[in-house]
């Protein structure tokens, strides 16, 4: 069984250390998120990336915040309302079935989620379904080494492991790089 984030630890998602090591808005800009985009934040938690995404896509864009935890989605909904963001829709899902129509979004984010999923090909195929033709998927994960925070090393995924699954389910890798000593990122594009 994969290590799954415990909603009781939600305070860790907004720690000053995390904000320093992982500047959400800067990362989203690097991904090319822009005004008018329709964006999926899969495994959104309390909205660490969702809220900055809502500001970046603006009123002409839309952010679908997807999570399996009702508790975390409720927290996110409250934060979005307090921030005056009306372009964020919270979606309660099951891991392998996301109740949204096919071809919905230009971009999707999986931030520190994939290592928690048992059937990765099935999960990534579902995300692929939600993307428009040529849509992009951004994957952020922990480096496969011991750090002061994050999941156990044996639960972490290497870039190569993820690339193999992405290629198998219909994604082309556009970019793969180390974001820091702690994190790596991939940008993949849905193939036809």
mmCIF file of C-alpha atoms in Angstrom:
data_model
loop_
_atom_site.group_PDB
_atom_site.id
_atom_site.type_symbol
_atom_site.label_atom_id
_atom_site.label_comp_id
_atom_site.label_asym_id
_atom_site.label_seq_id
_atom_site.Cartn_x
_atom_site.Cartn_y
_atom_site.Cartn_z
ATOM 1 C CA UNK A 1 0.000 0.000 0.000
ATOM 2 C CA UNK A 2 1.357 3.410 -0.975
ATOM 3 C CA UNK A 3 1.988 6.154 1.547
ATOM 4 C CA UNK A 4 -1.072 8.441 1.443
ATOM 5 C CA UNK A 5 -1.110 11.970 2.869
ATOM 6 C CA UNK A 6 -3.089 12.232 6.103
ATOM 7 C CA UNK A 7 -5.526 15.205 6.078
ATOM 8 C CA UNK A 8 -4.765 15.739 9.785
ATOM 9 C CA UNK A 9 -1.324 16.929 8.643
ATOM 10 C CA UNK A 10 -2.777 19.667 6.422
ATOM 11 C CA UNK A 11 -0.871 22.347 8.359
ATOM 12 C CA UNK A 12 2.335 20.991 6.760
ATOM 13 C CA UNK A 13 1.048 21.963 3.318
ATOM 14 C CA UNK A 14 1.440 25.673 4.103
ATOM 15 C CA UNK A 15 4.616 25.619 6.166
ATOM 16 C CA UNK A 16 7.079 28.493 5.676
ATOM 17 C CA UNK A 17 9.744 25.919 4.752
ATOM 18 C CA UNK A 18 7.563 24.503 1.975
ATOM 19 C CA UNK A 19 6.800 27.976 0.651
ATOM 20 C CA UNK A 20 10.521 28.772 0.583
ATOM 21 C CA UNK A 21 11.519 25.545 -1.164
ATOM 22 C CA UNK A 22 8.513 25.405 -3.475
ATOM 23 C CA UNK A 23 7.261 28.860 -4.593
ATOM 24 C CA UNK A 24 3.883 27.924 -6.070
ATOM 25 C CA UNK A 25 3.227 30.944 -8.265
ATOM 26 C CA UNK A 26 6.745 30.927 -9.749
ATOM 27 C CA UNK A 27 6.436 27.215 -10.557
ATOM 28 C CA UNK A 28 3.037 27.689 -12.212
ATOM 29 C CA UNK A 29 4.431 30.532 -14.311
ATOM 30 C CA UNK A 30 7.342 28.309 -15.337
ATOM 31 C CA UNK A 31 4.752 25.743 -16.470
ATOM 32 C CA UNK A 32 3.274 28.434 -18.701
ATOM 33 C CA UNK A 33 -0.047 28.816 -16.890
ATOM 34 C CA UNK A 34 -1.695 31.983 -18.177
ATOM 35 C CA UNK A 35 -4.914 33.981 -18.287
ATOM 36 C CA UNK A 36 -7.817 32.086 -19.790
ATOM 37 C CA UNK A 37 -6.398 28.584 -19.234
ATOM 38 C CA UNK A 38 -8.600 25.778 -17.956
ATOM 39 C CA UNK A 39 -6.472 23.988 -15.380
ATOM 40 C CA UNK A 40 -6.778 20.797 -13.328
ATOM 41 C CA UNK A 41 -5.061 20.562 -9.940
ATOM 42 C CA UNK A 42 -5.271 16.825 -9.220
ATOM 43 C CA UNK A 43 -4.688 16.021 -5.549
ATOM 44 C CA UNK A 44 -5.086 19.700 -4.717
ATOM 45 C CA UNK A 45 -5.170 19.350 -0.930
ATOM 46 C CA UNK A 46 -5.897 22.712 0.698
ATOM 47 C CA UNK A 47 -5.005 24.645 -2.435
ATOM 48 C CA UNK A 48 -1.266 25.300 -2.252
ATOM 49 C CA UNK A 49 -1.149 25.460 -6.072
ATOM 50 C CA UNK A 50 -4.891 25.962 -6.667
ATOM 51 C CA UNK A 51 -5.175 29.464 -5.247
ATOM 52 C CA UNK A 52 -2.179 30.902 -7.146
ATOM 53 C CA UNK A 53 -3.497 29.128 -10.269
ATOM 54 C CA UNK A 54 -6.873 30.819 -9.790
ATOM 55 C CA UNK A 55 -5.173 34.205 -9.720
ATOM 56 C CA UNK A 56 -3.007 33.407 -12.774
ATOM 57 C CA UNK A 57 -5.815 32.141 -15.043
ATOM 58 C CA UNK A 58 -8.047 35.050 -14.031
ATOM 59 C CA UNK A 59 -11.813 35.362 -14.465
ATOM 60 C CA UNK A 60 -11.670 34.097 -18.062
ATOM 61 C CA UNK A 61 -10.003 30.872 -16.890
ATOM 62 C CA UNK A 62 -11.114 28.021 -14.683
ATOM 63 C CA UNK A 63 -9.412 25.855 -12.070
ATOM 64 C CA UNK A 64 -10.785 22.434 -11.206
ATOM 65 C CA UNK A 65 -9.462 21.447 -7.787
ATOM 66 C CA UNK A 66 -9.710 17.662 -7.475
ATOM 67 C CA UNK A 67 -9.088 15.609 -4.341
ATOM 68 C CA UNK A 68 -10.272 12.424 -2.644
ATOM 69 C CA UNK A 69 -10.550 14.199 0.736
ATOM 70 C CA UNK A 70 -13.758 16.113 1.438
ATOM 71 C CA UNK A 71 -12.047 17.695 4.475
ATOM 72 C CA UNK A 72 -9.240 19.192 2.379
ATOM 73 C CA UNK A 73 -11.680 20.373 -0.309
ATOM 74 C CA UNK A 74 -13.815 22.133 2.319
ATOM 75 C CA UNK A 75 -10.721 23.950 3.583
ATOM 76 C CA UNK A 76 -9.822 24.938 0.012
ATOM 77 C CA UNK A 77 -13.337 26.169 -0.731
ATOM 78 C CA UNK A 78 -13.217 28.401 2.345
ATOM 79 C CA UNK A 79 -9.808 29.776 1.351
ATOM 80 C CA UNK A 80 -10.968 30.478 -2.210
ATOM 81 C CA UNK A 81 -14.025 32.352 -0.937
ATOM 82 C CA UNK A 82 -11.893 34.417 1.471
ATOM 83 C CA UNK A 83 -9.545 35.233 -1.427
ATOM 84 C CA UNK A 84 -12.447 36.330 -3.632
ATOM 85 C CA UNK A 85 -11.654 33.693 -6.251
ATOM 86 C CA UNK A 86 -14.812 32.614 -8.062
ATOM 87 C CA UNK A 87 -13.107 30.619 -10.830
ATOM 88 C CA UNK A 88 -12.237 27.600 -8.666
ATOM 89 C CA UNK A 89 -14.479 24.543 -8.609
ATOM 90 C CA UNK A 90 -13.844 21.843 -5.993
ATOM 91 C CA UNK A 91 -14.393 18.276 -7.202
ATOM 92 C CA UNK A 92 -14.556 15.267 -4.866
ATOM 93 C CA UNK A 93 -13.263 12.251 -6.730
ATOM 94 C CA UNK A 94 -12.189 8.672 -6.454
ATOM 95 C CA UNK A 95 -8.594 7.912 -7.353
ATOM 96 C CA UNK A 96 -9.315 6.374 -10.745
ATOM 97 C CA UNK A 97 -12.560 8.138 -11.690
ATOM 98 C CA UNK A 98 -12.742 11.911 -11.825
ATOM 99 C CA UNK A 99 -16.316 13.136 -12.435
ATOM 100 C CA UNK A 100 -15.510 15.653 -15.170
ATOM 101 C CA UNK A 101 -16.035 15.573 -18.952
ATOM 102 C CA UNK A 102 -13.328 14.476 -21.375
ATOM 103 C CA UNK A 103 -11.155 17.081 -23.087
ATOM 104 C CA UNK A 104 -11.863 19.716 -20.460
ATOM 105 C CA UNK A 105 -8.522 21.389 -19.735
ATOM 106 C CA UNK A 106 -5.369 22.647 -21.415
ATOM 107 C CA UNK A 107 -3.151 21.879 -18.438
ATOM 108 C CA UNK A 108 -3.098 19.592 -15.408
ATOM 109 C CA UNK A 109 -0.868 19.400 -12.348
ATOM 110 C CA UNK A 110 0.066 16.384 -10.249
ATOM 111 C CA UNK A 111 2.061 17.784 -7.342
ATOM 112 C CA UNK A 112 3.356 15.097 -4.980
ATOM 113 C CA UNK A 113 0.465 12.762 -5.754
ATOM 114 C CA UNK A 114 1.729 10.049 -8.078
ATOM 115 C CA UNK A 115 3.786 8.255 -5.422
ATOM 116 C CA UNK A 116 0.528 7.732 -3.479
ATOM 117 C CA UNK A 117 -1.197 5.912 -6.355
ATOM 118 C CA UNK A 118 -1.066 2.118 -6.720
ATOM 119 C CA UNK A 119 -2.290 1.767 -10.340
ATOM 120 C CA UNK A 120 -0.361 4.609 -11.960
ATOM 121 C CA UNK A 121 -1.161 3.737 -15.595
ATOM 122 C CA UNK A 122 -4.900 3.671 -14.868
ATOM 123 C CA UNK A 123 -4.670 6.968 -12.958
ATOM 124 C CA UNK A 124 -2.621 8.725 -15.650
ATOM 125 C CA UNK A 125 -4.980 7.448 -18.358
ATOM 126 C CA UNK A 126 -7.858 9.112 -16.513
ATOM 127 C CA UNK A 127 -5.965 12.403 -16.371
ATOM 128 C CA UNK A 128 -5.118 12.058 -20.067
ATOM 129 C CA UNK A 129 -8.862 11.690 -20.769
ATOM 130 C CA UNK A 130 -9.505 15.055 -19.101
ATOM 131 C CA UNK A 131 -6.945 16.938 -21.192
ATOM 132 C CA UNK A 132 -7.664 18.547 -24.545
ATOM 133 C CA UNK A 133 -5.654 17.277 -27.541
ATOM 134 C CA UNK A 134 -2.096 18.517 -27.040
ATOM 135 C CA UNK A 135 -2.836 19.285 -23.380
ATOM 136 C CA UNK A 136 0.040 19.332 -20.929
ATOM 137 C CA UNK A 137 0.587 17.489 -17.675
ATOM 138 C CA UNK A 138 3.006 18.804 -15.064
ATOM 139 C CA UNK A 139 4.326 16.295 -12.550
ATOM 140 C CA UNK A 140 6.168 17.374 -9.403
ATOM 141 C CA UNK A 141 7.601 14.680 -7.158
ATOM 142 C CA UNK A 142 10.139 14.138 -4.393
ATOM 143 C CA UNK A 143 13.724 13.276 -5.281
ATOM 144 C CA UNK A 144 14.277 9.587 -4.577
ATOM 145 C CA UNK A 145 16.517 10.217 -1.569
ATOM 146 C CA UNK A 146 16.093 10.953 2.126
ATOM 147 C CA UNK A 147 15.030 14.493 3.025
ATOM 148 C CA UNK A 148 13.740 16.151 6.197
ATOM 149 C CA UNK A 149 10.156 16.025 4.962
ATOM 150 C CA UNK A 150 8.080 14.048 2.535
ATOM 151 C CA UNK A 151 7.203 10.373 2.159
ATOM 152 C CA UNK A 152 9.563 7.503 2.965
ATOM 153 C CA UNK A 153 12.300 7.045 0.335
ATOM 154 C CA UNK A 154 10.986 3.611 -0.646
ATOM 155 C CA UNK A 155 7.639 5.219 -1.613
ATOM 156 C CA UNK A 156 9.229 7.876 -3.845
ATOM 157 C CA UNK A 157 9.422 7.573 -7.620
ATOM 158 C CA UNK A 158 12.311 8.233 -9.956
ATOM 159 C CA UNK A 159 11.819 10.340 -13.067
ATOM 160 C CA UNK A 160 12.552 7.284 -15.221
ATOM 161 C CA UNK A 161 9.785 5.250 -13.553
ATOM 162 C CA UNK A 162 7.251 7.993 -14.245
ATOM 163 C CA UNK A 163 8.459 8.614 -17.807
ATOM 164 C CA UNK A 164 7.943 4.940 -18.682
ATOM 165 C CA UNK A 165 4.331 4.990 -17.467
ATOM 166 C CA UNK A 166 3.568 8.332 -19.130
ATOM 167 C CA UNK A 167 4.904 7.080 -22.470
ATOM 168 C CA UNK A 168 2.874 3.880 -22.144
ATOM 169 C CA UNK A 169 -0.443 5.710 -21.627
ATOM 170 C CA UNK A 170 -0.023 8.301 -24.387
ATOM 171 C CA UNK A 171 2.150 11.179 -23.246
ATOM 172 C CA UNK A 172 5.298 12.576 -24.827
ATOM 173 C CA UNK A 173 7.900 14.024 -22.441
ATOM 174 C CA UNK A 174 8.682 17.655 -23.238
ATOM 175 C CA UNK A 175 10.938 18.356 -20.284
ATOM 176 C CA UNK A 176 12.434 16.555 -17.327
ATOM 177 C CA UNK A 177 14.609 18.290 -14.762
ATOM 178 C CA UNK A 178 15.631 18.580 -11.164
ATOM 179 C CA UNK A 179 13.829 21.470 -9.511
ATOM 180 C CA UNK A 180 16.086 21.319 -6.436
ATOM 181 C CA UNK A 181 17.803 18.805 -4.181
ATOM 182 C CA UNK A 182 14.307 17.977 -2.924
ATOM 183 C CA UNK A 183 12.061 17.874 -5.997
ATOM 184 C CA UNK A 184 11.977 16.982 -9.697
ATOM 185 C CA UNK A 185 9.532 17.951 -12.409
ATOM 186 C CA UNK A 186 8.275 16.625 -15.711
ATOM 187 C CA UNK A 187 6.271 18.343 -18.398
ATOM 188 C CA UNK A 188 4.434 15.911 -20.665
ATOM 189 C CA UNK A 189 2.063 16.439 -23.578
ATOM 190 C CA UNK A 190 -0.949 14.364 -24.528
ATOM 191 C CA UNK A 191 -0.318 12.657 -27.857
ATOM 192 C CA UNK A 192 -3.092 12.008 -30.369
#
